[in-house]
Coordinates of C-alpha atoms (C1' of nucleotides) in Angstrom, one line a residue:
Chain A
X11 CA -1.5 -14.8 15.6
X12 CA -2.2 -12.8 12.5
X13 CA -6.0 -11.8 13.4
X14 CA -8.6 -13.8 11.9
X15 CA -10.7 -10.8 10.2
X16 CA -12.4 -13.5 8.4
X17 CA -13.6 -16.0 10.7
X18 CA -18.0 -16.6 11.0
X19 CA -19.3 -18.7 13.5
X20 CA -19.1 -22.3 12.4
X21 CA -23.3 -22.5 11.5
X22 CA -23.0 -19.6 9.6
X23 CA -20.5 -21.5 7.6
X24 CA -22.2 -23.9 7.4
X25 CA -25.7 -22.6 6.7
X26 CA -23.6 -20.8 3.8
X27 CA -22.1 -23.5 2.6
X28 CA -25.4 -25.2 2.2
X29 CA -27.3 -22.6 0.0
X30 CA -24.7 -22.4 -1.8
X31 CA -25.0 -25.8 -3.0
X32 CA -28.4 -25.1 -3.8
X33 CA -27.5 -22.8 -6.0
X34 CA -25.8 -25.3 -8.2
X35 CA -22.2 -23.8 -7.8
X36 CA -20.9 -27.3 -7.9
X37 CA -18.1 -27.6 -5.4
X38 CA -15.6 -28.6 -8.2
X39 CA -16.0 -25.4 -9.1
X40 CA -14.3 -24.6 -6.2
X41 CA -11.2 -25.7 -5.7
X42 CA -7.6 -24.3 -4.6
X43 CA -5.0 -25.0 -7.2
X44 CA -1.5 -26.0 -6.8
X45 CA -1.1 -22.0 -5.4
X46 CA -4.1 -22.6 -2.9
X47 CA -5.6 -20.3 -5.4
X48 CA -9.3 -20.5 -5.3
X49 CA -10.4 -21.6 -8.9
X50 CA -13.7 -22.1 -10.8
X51 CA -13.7 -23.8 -13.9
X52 CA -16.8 -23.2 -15.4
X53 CA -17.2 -21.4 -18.9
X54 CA -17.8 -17.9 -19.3
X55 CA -21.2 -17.7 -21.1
X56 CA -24.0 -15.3 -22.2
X57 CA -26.5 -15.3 -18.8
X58 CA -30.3 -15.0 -18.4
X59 CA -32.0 -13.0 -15.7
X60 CA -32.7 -15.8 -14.0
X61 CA -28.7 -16.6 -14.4
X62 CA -27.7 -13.2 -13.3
X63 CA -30.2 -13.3 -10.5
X64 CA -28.8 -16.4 -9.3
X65 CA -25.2 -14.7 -9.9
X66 CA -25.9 -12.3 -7.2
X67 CA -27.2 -14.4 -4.8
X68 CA -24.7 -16.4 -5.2
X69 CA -22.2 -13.8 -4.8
X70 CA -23.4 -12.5 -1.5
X71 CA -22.9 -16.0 -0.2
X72 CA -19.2 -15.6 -1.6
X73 CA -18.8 -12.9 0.0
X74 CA -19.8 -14.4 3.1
X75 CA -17.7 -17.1 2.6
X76 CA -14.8 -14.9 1.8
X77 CA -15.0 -14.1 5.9
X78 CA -15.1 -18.0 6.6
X79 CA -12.5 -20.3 6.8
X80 CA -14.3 -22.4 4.2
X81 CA -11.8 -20.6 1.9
X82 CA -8.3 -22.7 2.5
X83 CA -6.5 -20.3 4.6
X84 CA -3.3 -22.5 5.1
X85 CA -1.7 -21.5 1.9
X86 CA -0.1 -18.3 0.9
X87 CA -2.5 -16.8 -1.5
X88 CA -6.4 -16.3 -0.8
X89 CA -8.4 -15.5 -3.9
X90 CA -12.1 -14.4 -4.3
X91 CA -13.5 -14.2 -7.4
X92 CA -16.9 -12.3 -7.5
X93 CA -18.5 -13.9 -10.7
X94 CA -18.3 -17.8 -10.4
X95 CA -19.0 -17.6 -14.1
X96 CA -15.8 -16.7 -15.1
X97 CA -12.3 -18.5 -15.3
X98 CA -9.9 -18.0 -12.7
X99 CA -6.4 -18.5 -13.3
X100 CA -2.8 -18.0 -12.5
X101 CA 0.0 -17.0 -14.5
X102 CA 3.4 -18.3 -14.4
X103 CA 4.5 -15.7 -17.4
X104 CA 4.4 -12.0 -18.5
X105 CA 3.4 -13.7 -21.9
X106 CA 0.6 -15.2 -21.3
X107 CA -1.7 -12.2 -20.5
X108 CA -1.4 -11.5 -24.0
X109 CA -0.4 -7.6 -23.6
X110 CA 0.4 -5.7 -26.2
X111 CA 3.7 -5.4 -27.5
X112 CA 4.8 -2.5 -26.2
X113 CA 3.4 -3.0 -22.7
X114 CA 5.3 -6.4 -22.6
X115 CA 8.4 -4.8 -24.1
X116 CA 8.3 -2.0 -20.9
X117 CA 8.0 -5.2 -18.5
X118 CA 10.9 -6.7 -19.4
X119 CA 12.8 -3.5 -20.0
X120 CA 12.4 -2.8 -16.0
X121 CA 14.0 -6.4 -15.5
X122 CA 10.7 -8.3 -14.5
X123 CA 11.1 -11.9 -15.8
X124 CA 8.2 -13.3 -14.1
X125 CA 5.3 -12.7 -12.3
X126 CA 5.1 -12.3 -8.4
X127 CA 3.4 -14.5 -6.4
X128 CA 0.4 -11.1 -6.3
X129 CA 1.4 -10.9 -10.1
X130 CA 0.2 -14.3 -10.8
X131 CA -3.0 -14.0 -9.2
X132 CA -4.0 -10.0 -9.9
X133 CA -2.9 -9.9 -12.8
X134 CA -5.1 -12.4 -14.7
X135 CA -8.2 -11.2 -12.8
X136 CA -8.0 -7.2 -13.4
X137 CA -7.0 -7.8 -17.0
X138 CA -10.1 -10.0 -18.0
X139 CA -13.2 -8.7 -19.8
X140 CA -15.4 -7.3 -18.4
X141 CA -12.7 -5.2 -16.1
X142 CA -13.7 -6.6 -12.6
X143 CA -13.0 -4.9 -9.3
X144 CA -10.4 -5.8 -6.9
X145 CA -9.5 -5.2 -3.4
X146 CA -6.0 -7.1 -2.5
X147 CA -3.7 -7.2 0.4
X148 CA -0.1 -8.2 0.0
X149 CA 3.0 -7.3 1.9
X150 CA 5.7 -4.5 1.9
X151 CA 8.1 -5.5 -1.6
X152 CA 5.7 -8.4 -3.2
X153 CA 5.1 -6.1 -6.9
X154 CA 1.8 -4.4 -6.0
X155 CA 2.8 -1.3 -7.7
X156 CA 3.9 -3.2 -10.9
X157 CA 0.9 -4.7 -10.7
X158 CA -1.9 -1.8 -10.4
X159 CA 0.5 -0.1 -13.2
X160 CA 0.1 -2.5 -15.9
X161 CA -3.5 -2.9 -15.2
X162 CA -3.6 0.9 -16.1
X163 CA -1.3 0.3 -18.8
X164 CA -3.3 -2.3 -20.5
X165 CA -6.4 -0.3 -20.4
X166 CA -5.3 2.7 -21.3
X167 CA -6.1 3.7 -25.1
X168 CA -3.4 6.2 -26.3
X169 CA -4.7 7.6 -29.2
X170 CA -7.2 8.9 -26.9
X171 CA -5.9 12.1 -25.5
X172 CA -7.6 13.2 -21.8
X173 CA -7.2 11.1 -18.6
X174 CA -8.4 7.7 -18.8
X175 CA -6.6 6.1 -16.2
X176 CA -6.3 7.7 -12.3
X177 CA -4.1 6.8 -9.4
X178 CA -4.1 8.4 -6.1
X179 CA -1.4 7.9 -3.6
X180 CA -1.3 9.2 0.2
X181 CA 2.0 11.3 0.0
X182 CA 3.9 13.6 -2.7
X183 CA 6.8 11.3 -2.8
X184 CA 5.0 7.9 -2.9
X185 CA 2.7 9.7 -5.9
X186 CA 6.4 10.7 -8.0
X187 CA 7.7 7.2 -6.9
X188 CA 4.9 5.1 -8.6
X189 CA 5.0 7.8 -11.5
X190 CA 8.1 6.7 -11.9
X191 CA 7.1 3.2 -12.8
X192 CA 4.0 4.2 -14.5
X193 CA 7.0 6.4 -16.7
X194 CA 9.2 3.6 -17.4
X195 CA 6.7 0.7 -17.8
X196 CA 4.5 3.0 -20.5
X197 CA 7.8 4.3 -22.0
X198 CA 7.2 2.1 -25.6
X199 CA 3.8 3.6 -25.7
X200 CA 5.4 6.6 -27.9
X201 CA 1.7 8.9 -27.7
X202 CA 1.3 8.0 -23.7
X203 CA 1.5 10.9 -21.4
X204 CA 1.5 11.0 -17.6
X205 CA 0.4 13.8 -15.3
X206 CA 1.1 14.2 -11.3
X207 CA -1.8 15.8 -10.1
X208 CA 0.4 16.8 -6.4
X209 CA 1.0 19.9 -4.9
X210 CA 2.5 23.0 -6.3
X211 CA 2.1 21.7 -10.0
X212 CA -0.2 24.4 -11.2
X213 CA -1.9 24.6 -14.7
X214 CA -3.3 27.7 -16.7
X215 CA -7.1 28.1 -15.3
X216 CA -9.4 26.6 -17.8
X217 CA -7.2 24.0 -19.5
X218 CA -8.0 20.1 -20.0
X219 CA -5.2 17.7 -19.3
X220 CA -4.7 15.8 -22.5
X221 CA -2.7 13.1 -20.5
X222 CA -3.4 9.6 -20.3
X223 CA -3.0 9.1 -17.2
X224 CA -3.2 10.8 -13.9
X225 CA -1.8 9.9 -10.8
X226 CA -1.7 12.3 -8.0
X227 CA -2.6 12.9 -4.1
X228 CA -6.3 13.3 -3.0
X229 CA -6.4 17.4 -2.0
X230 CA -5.1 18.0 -5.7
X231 CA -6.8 15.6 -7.6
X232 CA -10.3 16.4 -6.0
X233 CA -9.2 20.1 -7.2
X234 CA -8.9 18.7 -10.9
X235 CA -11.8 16.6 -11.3
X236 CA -14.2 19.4 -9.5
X237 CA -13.5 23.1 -9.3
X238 CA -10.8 23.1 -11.5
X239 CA -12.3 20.7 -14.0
X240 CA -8.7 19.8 -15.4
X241 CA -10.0 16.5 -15.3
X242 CA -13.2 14.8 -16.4
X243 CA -13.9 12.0 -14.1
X244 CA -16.4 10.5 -16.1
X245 CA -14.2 9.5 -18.5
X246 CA -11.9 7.9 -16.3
X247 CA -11.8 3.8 -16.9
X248 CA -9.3 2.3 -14.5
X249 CA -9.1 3.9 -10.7
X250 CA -6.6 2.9 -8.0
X251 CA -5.7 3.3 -4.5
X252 CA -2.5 2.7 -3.1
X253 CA -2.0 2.5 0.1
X254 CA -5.8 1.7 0.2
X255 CA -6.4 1.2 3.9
X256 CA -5.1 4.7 4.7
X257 CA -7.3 6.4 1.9
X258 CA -10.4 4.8 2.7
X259 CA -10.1 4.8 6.7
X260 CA -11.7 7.8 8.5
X261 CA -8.1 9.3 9.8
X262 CA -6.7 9.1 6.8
X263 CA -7.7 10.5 3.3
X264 CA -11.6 9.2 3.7
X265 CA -13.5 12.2 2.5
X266 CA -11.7 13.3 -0.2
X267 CA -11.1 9.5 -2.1
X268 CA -14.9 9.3 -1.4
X269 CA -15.6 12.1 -2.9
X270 CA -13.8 11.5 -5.9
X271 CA -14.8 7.9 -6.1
X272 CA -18.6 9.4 -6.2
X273 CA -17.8 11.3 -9.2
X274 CA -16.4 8.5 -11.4
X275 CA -18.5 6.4 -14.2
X276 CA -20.4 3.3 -12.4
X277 CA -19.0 1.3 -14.6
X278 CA -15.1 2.7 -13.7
X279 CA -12.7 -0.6 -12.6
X280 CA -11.5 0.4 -9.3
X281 CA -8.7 -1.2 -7.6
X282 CA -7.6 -1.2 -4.2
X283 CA -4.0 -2.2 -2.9
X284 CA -2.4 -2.1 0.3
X285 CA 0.1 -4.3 2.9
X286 CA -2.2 -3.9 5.5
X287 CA -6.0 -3.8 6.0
X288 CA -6.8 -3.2 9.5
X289 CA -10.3 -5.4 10.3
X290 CA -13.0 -2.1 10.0
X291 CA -11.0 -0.6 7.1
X292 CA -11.1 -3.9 5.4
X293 CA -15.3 -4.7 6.2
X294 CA -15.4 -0.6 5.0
X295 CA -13.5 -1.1 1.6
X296 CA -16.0 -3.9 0.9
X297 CA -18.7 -1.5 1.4
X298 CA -17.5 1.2 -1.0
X299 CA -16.1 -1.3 -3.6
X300 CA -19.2 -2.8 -5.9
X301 CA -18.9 -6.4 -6.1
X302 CA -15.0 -6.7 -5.3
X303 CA -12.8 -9.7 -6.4
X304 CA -10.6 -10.4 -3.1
X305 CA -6.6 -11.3 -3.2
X306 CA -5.3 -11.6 0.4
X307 CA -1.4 -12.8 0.4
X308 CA -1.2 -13.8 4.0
X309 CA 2.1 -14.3 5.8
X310 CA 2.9 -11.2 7.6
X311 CA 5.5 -12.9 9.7
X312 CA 7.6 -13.4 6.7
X313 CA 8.3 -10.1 6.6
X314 CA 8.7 -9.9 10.1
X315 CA 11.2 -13.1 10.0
X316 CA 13.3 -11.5 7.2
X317 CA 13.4 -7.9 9.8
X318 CA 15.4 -8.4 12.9
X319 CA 13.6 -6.0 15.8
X320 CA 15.2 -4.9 19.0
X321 CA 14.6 -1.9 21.3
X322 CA 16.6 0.3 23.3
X323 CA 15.5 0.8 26.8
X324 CA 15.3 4.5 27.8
X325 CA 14.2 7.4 30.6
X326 CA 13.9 10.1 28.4
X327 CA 14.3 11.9 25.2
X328 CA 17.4 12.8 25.7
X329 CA 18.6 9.8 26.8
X330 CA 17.1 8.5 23.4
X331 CA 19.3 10.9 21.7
X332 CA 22.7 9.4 23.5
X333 CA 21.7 5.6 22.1
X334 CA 21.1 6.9 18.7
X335 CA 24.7 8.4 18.9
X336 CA 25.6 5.6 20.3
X337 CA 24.1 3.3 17.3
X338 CA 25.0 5.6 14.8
X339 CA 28.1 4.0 13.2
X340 CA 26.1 0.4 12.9
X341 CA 23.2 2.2 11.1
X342 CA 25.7 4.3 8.4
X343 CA 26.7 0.8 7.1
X344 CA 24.2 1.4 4.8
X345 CA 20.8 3.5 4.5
X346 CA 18.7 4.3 7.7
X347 CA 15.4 5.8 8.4
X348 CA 14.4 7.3 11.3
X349 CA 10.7 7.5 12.1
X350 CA 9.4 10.3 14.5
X351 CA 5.8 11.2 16.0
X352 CA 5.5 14.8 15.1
X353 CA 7.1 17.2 12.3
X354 CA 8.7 18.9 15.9
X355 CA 10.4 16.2 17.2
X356 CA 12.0 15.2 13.7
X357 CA 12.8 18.6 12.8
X358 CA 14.9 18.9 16.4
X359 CA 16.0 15.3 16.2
X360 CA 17.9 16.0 12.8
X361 CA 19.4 19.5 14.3
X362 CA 20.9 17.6 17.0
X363 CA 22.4 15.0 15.3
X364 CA 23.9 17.8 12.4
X365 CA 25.2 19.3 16.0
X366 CA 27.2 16.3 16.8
X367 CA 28.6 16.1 13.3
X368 CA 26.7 13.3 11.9
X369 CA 25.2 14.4 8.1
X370 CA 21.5 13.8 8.3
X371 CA 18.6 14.5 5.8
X372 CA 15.5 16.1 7.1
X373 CA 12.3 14.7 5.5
X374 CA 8.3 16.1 6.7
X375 CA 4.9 17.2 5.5
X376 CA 6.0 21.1 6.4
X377 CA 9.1 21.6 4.1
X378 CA 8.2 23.1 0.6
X379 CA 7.3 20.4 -2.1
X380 CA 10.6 21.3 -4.1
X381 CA 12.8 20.8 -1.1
X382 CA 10.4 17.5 -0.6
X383 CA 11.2 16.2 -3.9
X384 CA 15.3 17.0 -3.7
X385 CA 15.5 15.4 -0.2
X386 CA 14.1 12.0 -1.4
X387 CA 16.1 12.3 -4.3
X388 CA 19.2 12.3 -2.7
X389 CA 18.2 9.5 -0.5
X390 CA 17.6 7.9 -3.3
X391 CA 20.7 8.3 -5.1
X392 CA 22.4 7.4 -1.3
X393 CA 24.0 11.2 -1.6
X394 CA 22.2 10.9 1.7
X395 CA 22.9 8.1 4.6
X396 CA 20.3 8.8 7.1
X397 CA 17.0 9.9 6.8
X398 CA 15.1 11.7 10.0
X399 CA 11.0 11.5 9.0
X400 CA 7.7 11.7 10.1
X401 CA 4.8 9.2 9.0
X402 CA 5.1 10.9 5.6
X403 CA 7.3 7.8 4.7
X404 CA 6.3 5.0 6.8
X405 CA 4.8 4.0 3.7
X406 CA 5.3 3.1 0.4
X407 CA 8.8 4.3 -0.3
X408 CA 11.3 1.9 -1.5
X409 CA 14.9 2.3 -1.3
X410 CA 16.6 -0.9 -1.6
X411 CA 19.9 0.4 0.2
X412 CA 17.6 0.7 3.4
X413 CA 19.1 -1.9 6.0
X414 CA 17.8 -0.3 9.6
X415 CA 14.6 1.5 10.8
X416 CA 14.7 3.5 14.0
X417 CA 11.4 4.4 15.8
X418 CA 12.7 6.8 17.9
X419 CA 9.2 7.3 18.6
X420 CA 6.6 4.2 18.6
X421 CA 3.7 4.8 16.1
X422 CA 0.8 5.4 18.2
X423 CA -2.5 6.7 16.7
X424 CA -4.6 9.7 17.8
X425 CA -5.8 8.1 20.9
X426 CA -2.6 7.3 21.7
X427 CA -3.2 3.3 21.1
X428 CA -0.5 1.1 19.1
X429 CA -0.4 2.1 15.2
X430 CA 0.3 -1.7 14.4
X431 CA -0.6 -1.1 10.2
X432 CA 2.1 2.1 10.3
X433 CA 5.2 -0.1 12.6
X434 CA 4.4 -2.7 10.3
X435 CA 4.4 -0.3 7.4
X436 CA 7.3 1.4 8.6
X437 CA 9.5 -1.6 9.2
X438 CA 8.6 -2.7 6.0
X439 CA 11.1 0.4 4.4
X440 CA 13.8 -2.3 5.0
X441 CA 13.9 -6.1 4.1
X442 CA 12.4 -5.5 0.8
X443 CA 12.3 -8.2 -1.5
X444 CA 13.5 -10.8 0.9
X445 CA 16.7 -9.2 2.2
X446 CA 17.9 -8.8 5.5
X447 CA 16.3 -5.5 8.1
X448 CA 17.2 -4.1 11.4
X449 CA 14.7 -2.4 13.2
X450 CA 15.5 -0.5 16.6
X451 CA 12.6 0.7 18.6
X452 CA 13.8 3.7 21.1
X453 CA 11.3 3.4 24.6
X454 CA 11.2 6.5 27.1
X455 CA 8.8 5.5 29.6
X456 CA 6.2 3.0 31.0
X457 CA 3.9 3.9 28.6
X458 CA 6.0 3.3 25.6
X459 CA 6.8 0.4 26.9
X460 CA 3.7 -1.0 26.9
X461 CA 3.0 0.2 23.4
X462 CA 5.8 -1.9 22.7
X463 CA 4.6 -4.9 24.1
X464 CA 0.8 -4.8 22.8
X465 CA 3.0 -4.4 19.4
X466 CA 4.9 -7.1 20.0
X467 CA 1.9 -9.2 21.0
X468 CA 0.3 -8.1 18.1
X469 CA 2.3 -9.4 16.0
X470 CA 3.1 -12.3 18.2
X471 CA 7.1 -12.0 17.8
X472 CA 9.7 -11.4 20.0
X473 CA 11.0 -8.0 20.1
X474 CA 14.3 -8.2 21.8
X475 CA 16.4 -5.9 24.0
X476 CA 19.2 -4.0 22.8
X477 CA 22.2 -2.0 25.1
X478 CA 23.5 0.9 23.5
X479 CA 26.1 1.0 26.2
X480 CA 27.5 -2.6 24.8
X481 CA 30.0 -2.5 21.7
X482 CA 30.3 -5.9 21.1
X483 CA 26.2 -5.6 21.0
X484 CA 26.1 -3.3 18.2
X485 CA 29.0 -4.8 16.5
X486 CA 26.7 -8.1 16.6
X487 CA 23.7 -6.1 15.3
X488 CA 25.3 -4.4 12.2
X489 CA 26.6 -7.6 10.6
Chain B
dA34 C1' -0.4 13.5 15.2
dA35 C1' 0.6 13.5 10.1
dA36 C1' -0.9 13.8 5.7
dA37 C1' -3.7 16.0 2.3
dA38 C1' -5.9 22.0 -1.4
dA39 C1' -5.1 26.7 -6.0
dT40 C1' -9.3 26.5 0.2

DNA sequence: AAAAAAT
């Protein structure tokens, strides 16, 4: 399964395998560790031009590589390093990064103990000096924001007061949601400010932000940095995409991350995370990244073996409707989200389920910021039990009371074809952190049901049938 | 189709 982005013809390999021993990188130096890690042990040392030329050559062949199954694919983590100059190593402990004080104190204060399995790897590599660029793909719940925020945090220089640190995420709520943990991992950095850069936050024409850090969604940030000028991007030191495949791919937030890529320093660190990297975002995001250090945490299926998926056959919406009544006291247990196609269908779905006395919360891209903010809020705090969305959440948000995901419509993207990055994405709101998720996929028609199959092939796991009509079914389901 | 801007 799990598509081989990766994979050269064997010569190629080969051939690349070959001048690369001719360029003296020793294969000791390359060598997974206990982790599968990929490590080089050679020194860090002061390089010639012939050195650096050699580097870069070297480097293209890496990145080659990277693509081959050379690189021990077997284990769970894949790492990349761009210089092979430089040490590469895991970390086992918070400690020894060596961050300062405070920075450590506001790890331990938000109940990390140890690193993540991404944690161990990232971390080390983003941190060390010169600040290296990195493009890494780990799964829904693994610590990827923790991880992007304390490389922010460790860079940032307080004292200094205008952004120097910017993060961009692709929704409102995912940008107050990782402000959040920017807030309370920076909270024993007494001088360090945070600004969201996200709609409706206005500022008095002409003003500079003396904030830290930024972190904001693309429309208002590319406002700051440009016409606005709240920003200046050339001052900006650390840059990071969340959610990367869906800012960088051409449907998503493309021209406007681009565009504000363009504007930073060349010598910005930028850093790109995401769950999933769908094979011409990923070959893109090595394009627009210079020289990128690669983490891939493979595994999907674990996420898919800790998520239970059925689906409800159907003839029609309405018919939909009756099995999610039907469903509806399994999936109050605890939290549930319910994923819909368009703002339309969500905004009816969540009328018609008020009608038939069941408390819903309505959640899409064409309600008013404010009321945006106050909805997720109550989710949050599990005021509300059931959540009716569009794609606006598929990603990102974590609420760890979330036990069940309902497509009551199947992502499918502009063409109509299987979104298999957003049904992973969105399946991914539940089983975080290795608990247990129940996914329900409602199909209306022939056509959906074939989404649902090249989905399920996809992802090569069994997608089983579930009748509504069957108590003892349901009874089975929500336990 | 949804999201994303002080347009």
């Amino acid at each position: 399964m799990a598509t081989d982005s990766w994979a050269l013809a064997v010569d190629e390999q080969e051939a690349a395998a070959e001048s690369l021993s001719n360029l003296h990188l020793k294969e000791e130096k390359i060598k997974p560790d206990a982790n599968g890690a990929v490590v080089k042990t050679s020194a860090n040392a002061e390089k010639t031009d012939e050195e650096e030329k050699e580097d870069r050559a070297a480097q293209s062949l890496l990145n080659k590589l990277i693509r081959s199954n050379l690189v021990d694919n077997t284990n769970q983590v894949e790492v990349l390093q761009r210089d092979p100059n430089s040490p590469l190593y895991s970390v086992k402990s918070f400690e020894e990064l060596r961050l300062k004080p405070q920075l450590l104190q506001g790890v331990y204060a938000m109940g990390f103990n140890r690193p993540s399995k991404i944690q161990e790897n990232a971390l080390p590599l983003m941190l060390a000096e010169p600040p290296q660029n990195l493009i890494a793909q780990s799964q829904s719940g693994t610590g990827k924001t923790a991880a992007f925020v304390l490389a922010m945090l460790s860079q940032v220089e307080p004292a200094n007061k205008y952004p120097q640190c910017l993060c961009l995420s692709p929704t409102y709520e995912l940008a107050l949601q990782t402000g959040k943990v920017i807030e309370q991992m920076g909270k024993f950095y007494p001088a360090l400010k945070l600004a969201y850069a996200v709609r409706g936050n206005k500022l008095e024409r002409g003003q500079k932000l003396s904030e830290q850090i930024v972190i904001g969604t693309p429309g208002t940030v590319l406002d700051w940095c440009s016409k606005l000028k709240f920003i200046d991007p050339k001052k900006i030191k650390v840059f990071v995409l969340d959610e990367a495949d869906v800012m960088i791919a051409t449907q998503g937030h493309q021209d406007q991350s681009i565009r504000i890529q363009r504007m930073l320093p060349r010598n910005c660190q930028m850093l790109l995370f995401s769950a999933t990297f769908e094979d011409s975002v990923w070959k893109f995001a090595q394009k627009v990244v210079p020289d990128p250090n690669v983490i891939k945490l493979k595994r999907e299926e674990e996420t898919l073996d800790t998520i239970k998926q059925y689906y409800v056959l159907c003839s029609s919406r309405d018919e939909k409707f009756q099995a999610l009544c039907n469903l509806y006291g399994a999936i109050t247990i605890a939290q549930a989200m319910i994923f819909c196609h368009t703002r339309k269908t969500a905004s009816w779905l969540a009328a018609e389920l008020s009608k038939e006395g069941h408390q819903v919360a309505l959640l899409s891209g064409e309600m008013m910021v404010e009321q945006r903010a106050a909805v997720i809020e109550r989710f949050r705090e599990g005021k509300e039990k059931v959540l009716v969305t569009t794609n606006v959440c598929a990603r990102g948000i974590d609420v760890e009371q979330v036990s069940v995901v309902i497509n009551f419509d199947l992502p499918v993207d502009k063409d109509g074809n299987p979104d298999n990055e957003t049904y992973l994405h969105r399946i991914g709101r539940t089983g975080r952190f290795g608990k247990r998720g129940l996914a329900v996929n409602m199909v209306d028609s022939k056509h959906s049901m074939n989404i649902l199959n090249r989905i399920q092939e996809h992802f090569n796991k069994k997608i089983e049938r579930l009748d509504t009509d069957d108590l003892d079914e349901i009874e089975k389901i929500a336990n």
